[in-house]
PDB file of C-alpha atoms in Angstrom:
ATOM      1  CA  MET B  29       5.931  70.021 -32.175  1.00 49.00           C
ATOM      2  CA  TYR B  30       7.576  66.975 -30.573  1.00 51.00           C
ATOM      3  CA  VAL B  31       9.499  67.431 -27.341  1.00 58.00           C
ATOM      4  CA  TRP B  32      12.116  64.780 -26.670  1.00 74.00           C
ATOM      5  CA  PRO B  33      12.053  62.858 -23.378  1.00 84.00           C
ATOM      6  CA  CYS B  34      15.428  64.351 -22.418  1.00 88.00           C
ATOM      7  CA  ALA B  35      13.999  67.879 -22.635  1.00 91.00           C
ATOM      8  CA  VAL B  36      11.050  66.866 -20.468  1.00 90.00           C
ATOM      9  CA  VAL B  37      13.329  65.311 -17.828  1.00 92.00           C
ATOM     10  CA  LEU B  38      15.581  68.389 -17.772  1.00 95.00           C
ATOM     11  CA  ALA B  39      12.534  70.659 -17.464  1.00 95.00           C
ATOM     12  CA  GLN B  40      11.358  68.481 -14.553  1.00 93.00           C
ATOM     13  CA  TYR B  41      14.774  68.929 -12.895  1.00 95.00           C
ATOM     14  CA  LEU B  42      14.481  72.701 -13.317  1.00 97.00           C
ATOM     15  CA  TRP B  43      10.975  72.670 -11.849  1.00 95.00           C
ATOM     16  CA  PHE B  44      12.281  70.672  -8.882  1.00 95.00           C
ATOM     17  CA  HIS B  45      14.924  73.410  -8.360  1.00 96.00           C
ATOM     18  CA  ARG B  46      12.618  76.334  -9.249  1.00 96.00           C
ATOM     19  CA  ARG B  47      13.156  78.190  -5.962  1.00 97.00           C
ATOM     20  CA  SER B  48      16.881  78.534  -6.682  1.00 97.00           C
ATOM     21  CA  LEU B  49      16.428  79.884 -10.242  1.00 98.00           C
ATOM     22  CA  PRO B  50      15.220  83.513  -9.842  1.00 98.00           C
ATOM     23  CA  GLY B  51      17.980  85.870 -10.957  1.00 97.00           C
ATOM     24  CA  LYS B  52      20.314  83.089 -12.139  1.00 98.00           C
ATOM     25  CA  ALA B  53      22.045  83.539 -15.489  1.00 98.00           C
ATOM     26  CA  VAL B  54      21.126  80.492 -17.572  1.00 98.00           C
ATOM     27  CA  LEU B  55      22.286  79.539 -21.061  1.00 98.00           C
ATOM     28  CA  GLU B  56      20.683  76.674 -22.954  1.00 98.00           C
ATOM     29  CA  ILE B  57      22.914  75.230 -25.669  1.00 97.00           C
ATOM     30  CA  GLY B  58      21.466  73.188 -28.536  1.00 94.00           C
ATOM     31  CA  ALA B  59      18.106  74.531 -27.412  1.00 95.00           C
ATOM     32  CA  GLY B  60      15.868  73.327 -30.246  1.00 89.00           C
ATOM     33  CA  VAL B  61      12.280  73.838 -29.037  1.00 90.00           C
ATOM     34  CA  SER B  62      13.787  75.245 -25.815  1.00 95.00           C
ATOM     35  CA  LEU B  63      11.593  73.536 -23.207  1.00 95.00           C
ATOM     36  CA  PRO B  64      14.274  73.586 -20.460  1.00 97.00           C
ATOM     37  CA  GLY B  65      15.228  77.213 -21.167  1.00 98.00           C
ATOM     38  CA  ILE B  66      11.575  78.273 -21.280  1.00 97.00           C
ATOM     39  CA  MET B  67      10.990  76.504 -17.940  1.00 97.00           C
ATOM     40  CA  ALA B  68      14.003  78.284 -16.419  1.00 98.00           C
ATOM     41  CA  ALA B  69      12.723  81.663 -17.686  1.00 98.00           C
ATOM     42  CA  LYS B  70       9.235  80.972 -16.323  1.00 97.00           C
ATOM     43  CA  CYS B  71      10.883  80.215 -12.959  1.00 97.00           C
ATOM     44  CA  GLY B  72      12.612  83.620 -12.926  1.00 97.00           C
ATOM     45  CA  ALA B  73      16.031  82.912 -14.438  1.00 98.00           C
ATOM     46  CA  GLU B  74      17.666  85.320 -16.889  1.00 98.00           C
ATOM     47  CA  VAL B  75      17.847  83.028 -19.909  1.00 98.00           C
ATOM     48  CA  ILE B  76      19.708  83.004 -23.197  1.00 98.00           C
ATOM     49  CA  LEU B  77      18.719  80.309 -25.686  1.00 98.00           C
ATOM     50  CA  SER B  78      21.274  79.184 -28.218  1.00 97.00           C
ATOM     51  CA  ASP B  79      21.531  76.798 -31.088  1.00 95.00           C
ATOM     52  CA  SER B  80      23.927  76.487 -33.981  1.00 94.00           C
ATOM     53  CA  SER B  81      24.598  79.703 -35.866  1.00 93.00           C
ATOM     54  CA  GLU B  82      24.798  77.452 -38.938  1.00 93.00           C
ATOM     55  CA  LEU B  83      21.147  76.389 -38.515  1.00 92.00           C
ATOM     56  CA  PRO B  84      18.977  79.531 -38.738  1.00 93.00           C
ATOM     57  CA  HIS B  85      15.801  77.399 -38.699  1.00 95.00           C
ATOM     58  CA  CYS B  86      16.726  76.164 -35.201  1.00 94.00           C
ATOM     59  CA  LEU B  87      17.174  79.742 -34.042  1.00 96.00           C
ATOM     60  CA  GLU B  88      13.751  80.602 -35.488  1.00 96.00           C
ATOM     61  CA  ILE B  89      12.233  77.735 -33.480  1.00 95.00           C
ATOM     62  CA  CYS B  90      13.861  79.122 -30.306  1.00 96.00           C
ATOM     63  CA  GLN B  91      12.405  82.542 -31.081  1.00 97.00           C
ATOM     64  CA  GLN B  92       8.957  81.063 -31.719  1.00 96.00           C
ATOM     65  CA  SER B  93       9.101  79.250 -28.368  1.00 95.00           C
ATOM     66  CA  CYS B  94       9.806  82.582 -26.664  1.00 97.00           C
ATOM     67  CA  GLU B  95       6.915  84.256 -28.468  1.00 97.00           C
ATOM     68  CA  MET B  96       4.458  81.431 -27.722  1.00 96.00           C
ATOM     69  CA  ASN B  97       5.396  81.627 -24.034  1.00 96.00           C
ATOM     70  CA  ASP B  98       5.295  85.427 -23.803  1.00 97.00           C
ATOM     71  CA  LEU B  99       8.983  85.720 -22.957  1.00 97.00           C
ATOM     72  CA  PRO B 100      10.265  88.717 -24.940  1.00 96.00           C
ATOM     73  CA  GLN B 101      13.156  89.196 -22.490  1.00 96.00           C
ATOM     74  CA  VAL B 102      14.764  85.866 -23.453  1.00 97.00           C
ATOM     75  CA  ARG B 103      17.617  86.331 -25.911  1.00 97.00           C
ATOM     76  CA  VAL B 104      18.221  83.911 -28.781  1.00 97.00           C
ATOM     77  CA  LEU B 105      21.797  83.549 -29.914  1.00 96.00           C
ATOM     78  CA  GLY B 106      23.598  81.539 -32.581  1.00 96.00           C
ATOM     79  CA  LEU B 107      26.479  79.590 -31.025  1.00 95.00           C
ATOM     80  CA  THR B 108      28.222  76.779 -32.851  1.00 94.00           C
ATOM     81  CA  TRP B 109      29.943  74.283 -30.577  1.00 93.00           C
ATOM     82  CA  GLY B 110      33.709  74.398 -30.750  1.00 92.00           C
ATOM     83  CA  HIS B 111      33.805  77.774 -32.561  1.00 92.00           C
ATOM     84  CA  VAL B 112      34.996  80.885 -30.809  1.00 90.00           C
ATOM     85  CA  SER B 113      32.723  83.615 -32.118  1.00 93.00           C
ATOM     86  CA  GLN B 114      32.155  87.227 -31.116  1.00 94.00           C
ATOM     87  CA  ASP B 115      28.834  86.161 -29.578  1.00 94.00           C
ATOM     88  CA  LEU B 116      30.552  83.507 -27.470  1.00 93.00           C
ATOM     89  CA  LEU B 117      33.240  85.948 -26.377  1.00 94.00           C
ATOM     90  CA  ALA B 118      30.630  88.564 -25.463  1.00 95.00           C
ATOM     91  CA  LEU B 119      28.500  86.221 -23.375  1.00 95.00           C
ATOM     92  CA  PRO B 120      28.287  87.260 -19.739  1.00 94.00           C
ATOM     93  CA  SER B 121      29.251  84.831 -17.026  1.00 94.00           C
ATOM     94  CA  GLN B 122      26.610  82.111 -16.567  1.00 97.00           C
ATOM     95  CA  ASP B 123      25.441  80.294 -13.446  1.00 97.00           C
ATOM     96  CA  ILE B 124      23.895  77.288 -15.198  1.00 98.00           C
ATOM     97  CA  ILE B 125      24.306  75.860 -18.683  1.00 98.00           C
ATOM     98  CA  LEU B 126      21.471  73.622 -19.861  1.00 98.00           C
ATOM     99  CA  ALA B 127      21.958  70.921 -22.470  1.00 96.00           C
ATOM    100  CA  SER B 128      19.192  68.523 -23.386  1.00 94.00           C
ATOM    101  CA  ASP B 129      20.322  65.543 -25.469  1.00 90.00           C
ATOM    102  CA  VAL B 130      23.263  67.347 -27.049  1.00 92.00           C
ATOM    103  CA  PHE B 131      25.481  64.302 -26.491  1.00 87.00           C
ATOM    104  CA  PHE B 132      23.909  62.595 -29.490  1.00 83.00           C
ATOM    105  CA  GLU B 133      26.793  62.208 -31.935  1.00 84.00           C
ATOM    106  CA  PRO B 134      30.198  61.237 -30.455  1.00 82.00           C
ATOM    107  CA  GLU B 135      32.016  63.435 -32.999  1.00 87.00           C
ATOM    108  CA  ASP B 136      30.327  66.471 -31.355  1.00 91.00           C
ATOM    109  CA  PHE B 137      31.280  65.626 -27.757  1.00 91.00           C
ATOM    110  CA  GLU B 138      34.638  67.419 -27.812  1.00 92.00           C
ATOM    111  CA  ASP B 139      33.235  70.547 -29.494  1.00 94.00           C
ATOM    112  CA  ILE B 140      30.470  70.723 -26.884  1.00 94.00           C
ATOM    113  CA  LEU B 141      32.906  70.345 -24.001  1.00 94.00           C
ATOM    114  CA  THR B 142      35.279  72.897 -25.572  1.00 94.00           C
ATOM    115  CA  THR B 143      32.461  75.460 -25.564  1.00 95.00           C
ATOM    116  CA  VAL B 144      31.374  74.531 -22.035  1.00 95.00           C
ATOM    117  CA  TYR B 145      34.978  74.697 -20.785  1.00 94.00           C
ATOM    118  CA  PHE B 146      35.348  78.199 -22.261  1.00 94.00           C
ATOM    119  CA  LEU B 147      32.216  79.272 -20.349  1.00 95.00           C
ATOM    120  CA  MET B 148      33.491  77.604 -17.175  1.00 95.00           C
ATOM    121  CA  GLN B 149      36.637  79.709 -17.407  1.00 93.00           C
ATOM    122  CA  LYS B 150      34.444  82.819 -17.123  1.00 91.00           C
ATOM    123  CA  ASN B 151      32.747  81.418 -14.020  1.00 93.00           C
ATOM    124  CA  PRO B 152      34.424  78.360 -12.462  1.00 94.00           C
ATOM    125  CA  GLU B 153      31.300  77.784 -10.342  1.00 95.00           C
ATOM    126  CA  VAL B 154      29.008  77.289 -13.366  1.00 97.00           C
ATOM    127  CA  GLN B 155      27.381  73.886 -13.732  1.00 97.00           C
ATOM    128  CA  LEU B 156      26.244  72.099 -16.864  1.00 97.00           C
ATOM    129  CA  TRP B 157      22.880  70.448 -16.235  1.00 98.00           C
ATOM    130  CA  SER B 158      22.458  67.889 -18.973  1.00 96.00           C
ATOM    131  CA  THR B 159      20.210  65.033 -19.915  1.00 93.00           C
ATOM    132  CA  TYR B 160      20.950  62.525 -22.603  1.00 86.00           C
ATOM    133  CA  GLN B 161      19.513  59.321 -23.915  1.00 82.00           C
ATOM    134  CA  VAL B 162      21.879  56.373 -23.746  1.00 75.00           C
ATOM    135  CA  ARG B 163      22.227  55.105 -27.297  1.00 71.00           C
ATOM    136  CA  SER B 164      25.372  52.994 -27.124  1.00 66.00           C
ATOM    137  CA  ALA B 165      27.470  51.511 -24.355  1.00 63.00           C
ATOM    138  CA  ASP B 166      30.503  52.317 -26.519  1.00 65.00           C
ATOM    139  CA  TRP B 167      30.003  56.088 -26.214  1.00 69.00           C
ATOM    140  CA  SER B 168      31.372  57.685 -23.092  1.00 74.00           C
ATOM    141  CA  LEU B 169      32.098  61.192 -21.905  1.00 81.00           C
ATOM    142  CA  GLU B 170      34.384  60.036 -19.104  1.00 83.00           C
ATOM    143  CA  ALA B 171      37.696  60.336 -20.993  1.00 85.00           C
ATOM    144  CA  LEU B 172      36.776  63.763 -22.378  1.00 88.00           C
ATOM    145  CA  LEU B 173      35.657  65.012 -18.975  1.00 90.00           C
ATOM    146  CA  TYR B 174      39.010  63.921 -17.564  1.00 91.00           C
ATOM    147  CA  LYS B 175      40.837  65.627 -20.453  1.00 90.00           C
ATOM    148  CA  TRP B 176      38.970  68.903 -19.816  1.00 91.00           C
ATOM    149  CA  ASP B 177      39.439  68.609 -16.036  1.00 93.00           C
ATOM    150  CA  MET B 178      35.717  68.277 -15.399  1.00 95.00           C
ATOM    151  CA  LYS B 179      33.771  66.034 -13.089  1.00 95.00           C
ATOM    152  CA  CYS B 180      30.344  64.536 -13.491  1.00 93.00           C
ATOM    153  CA  VAL B 181      27.669  63.601 -10.986  1.00 94.00           C
ATOM    154  CA  HIS B 182      24.881  61.298 -12.142  1.00 92.00           C
ATOM    155  CA  ILE B 183      21.542  62.423 -10.684  1.00 92.00           C
ATOM    156  CA  PRO B 184      19.031  59.608 -10.117  1.00 89.00           C
ATOM    157  CA  LEU B 185      15.772  60.478 -11.879  1.00 87.00           C
ATOM    158  CA  GLU B 186      13.715  59.355  -8.897  1.00 86.00           C
ATOM    159  CA  SER B 187      15.456  61.993  -6.753  1.00 88.00           C
ATOM    160  CA  PHE B 188      13.388  64.661  -8.511  1.00 85.00           C
ATOM    161  CA  ASP B 189      10.334  62.572  -9.453  1.00 74.00           C
ATOM    162  CA  ALA B 190      11.326  62.219 -13.104  1.00 65.00           C
ATOM    163  CA  ASP B 191      10.926  58.468 -13.251  1.00 57.00           C
ATOM    164  CA  LYS B 192       7.152  58.472 -12.921  1.00 54.00           C
ATOM    165  CA  GLU B 193       4.858  57.365 -15.722  1.00 47.00           C
ATOM    166  CA  ASP B 194       2.974  60.653 -15.728  1.00 44.00           C
ATOM    167  CA  ILE B 195       5.890  63.075 -16.093  1.00 45.00           C
ATOM    168  CA  ALA B 196       4.617  66.051 -18.073  1.00 36.00           C
ATOM    169  CA  GLU B 197       1.310  64.190 -18.380  1.00 37.00           C
ATOM    170  CA  SER B 198       2.633  61.718 -20.918  1.00 40.00           C
ATOM    171  CA  ALA B 199       4.284  58.339 -21.016  1.00 49.00           C
ATOM    172  CA  LEU B 200       7.878  58.705 -22.147  1.00 47.00           C
ATOM    173  CA  PRO B 201       8.992  55.916 -24.463  1.00 51.00           C
ATOM    174  CA  GLY B 202      12.522  54.907 -23.618  1.00 46.00           C
ATOM    175  CA  ARG B 203      12.620  57.111 -20.540  1.00 43.00           C
ATOM    176  CA  HIS B 204      14.514  54.413 -18.705  1.00 49.00           C
ATOM    177  CA  THR B 205      17.493  55.246 -20.920  1.00 75.00           C
ATOM    178  CA  VAL B 206      17.548  58.944 -20.020  1.00 84.00           C
ATOM    179  CA  GLU B 207      20.414  60.028 -17.785  1.00 87.00           C
ATOM    180  CA  MET B 208      20.704  63.285 -15.808  1.00 92.00           C
ATOM    181  CA  LEU B 209      24.189  64.716 -15.280  1.00 93.00           C
ATOM    182  CA  VAL B 210      25.619  67.716 -13.478  1.00 96.00           C
ATOM    183  CA  ILE B 211      29.051  68.552 -14.881  1.00 95.00           C
ATOM    184  CA  SER B 212      31.438  71.045 -13.336  1.00 96.00           C
ATOM    185  CA  LEU B 213      35.132  71.785 -13.161  1.00 95.00           C
ATOM    186  CA  ALA B 214      37.069  69.324 -11.039  1.00 90.00           C
ATOM    187  CA  LYS B 215      37.950  70.718  -7.600  1.00 74.00           C
ATOM    188  CA  ASP B 216      41.687  70.683  -8.303  1.00 62.00           C
ATOM    189  CA  SER B 217      41.219  72.959 -11.326  1.00 54.00           C
ATOM    190  CA  LEU B 218      39.488  75.709  -9.308  1.00 51.00           C
TER     191      LEU B 218
END
């Protein structure tokens, strides 16, 4: 099973912040193999893993990751970005939303931020911790963040030791193109 560099960097960020995670409500969106969510659960967070409800195979992979890591308490939930479902409506307030390389296709950006904004309305203090791999200088979240009244802080990878060659005991091809973001509601919207 291949784990993308973005997932490894986000897991490294979680490990760096492991002392603040016990008891936190954490939702991973677009979880895939769920490395960041699994790391958060192993650090004591109350985790829900989610991937598209339209992709049952992805949800099975999330479930398998929980089983392989002996985490029966972690819930797996089908959430499709941009769709208001009963599962989305029933989600409890979250403290942290994790998103590893979900900003892959520009046509998905608005749906992702719509879902995140809905969750931020439940808890205006929630933060989206996201990593993504820069694929094009033409793709930007800035206009959409402004539209949704969100702000973004770029986190330097070296600030949490994620720029080293030996991160997760492997060389990460293209790791220099991975960005770490913390997105939250803009102060004036709180």
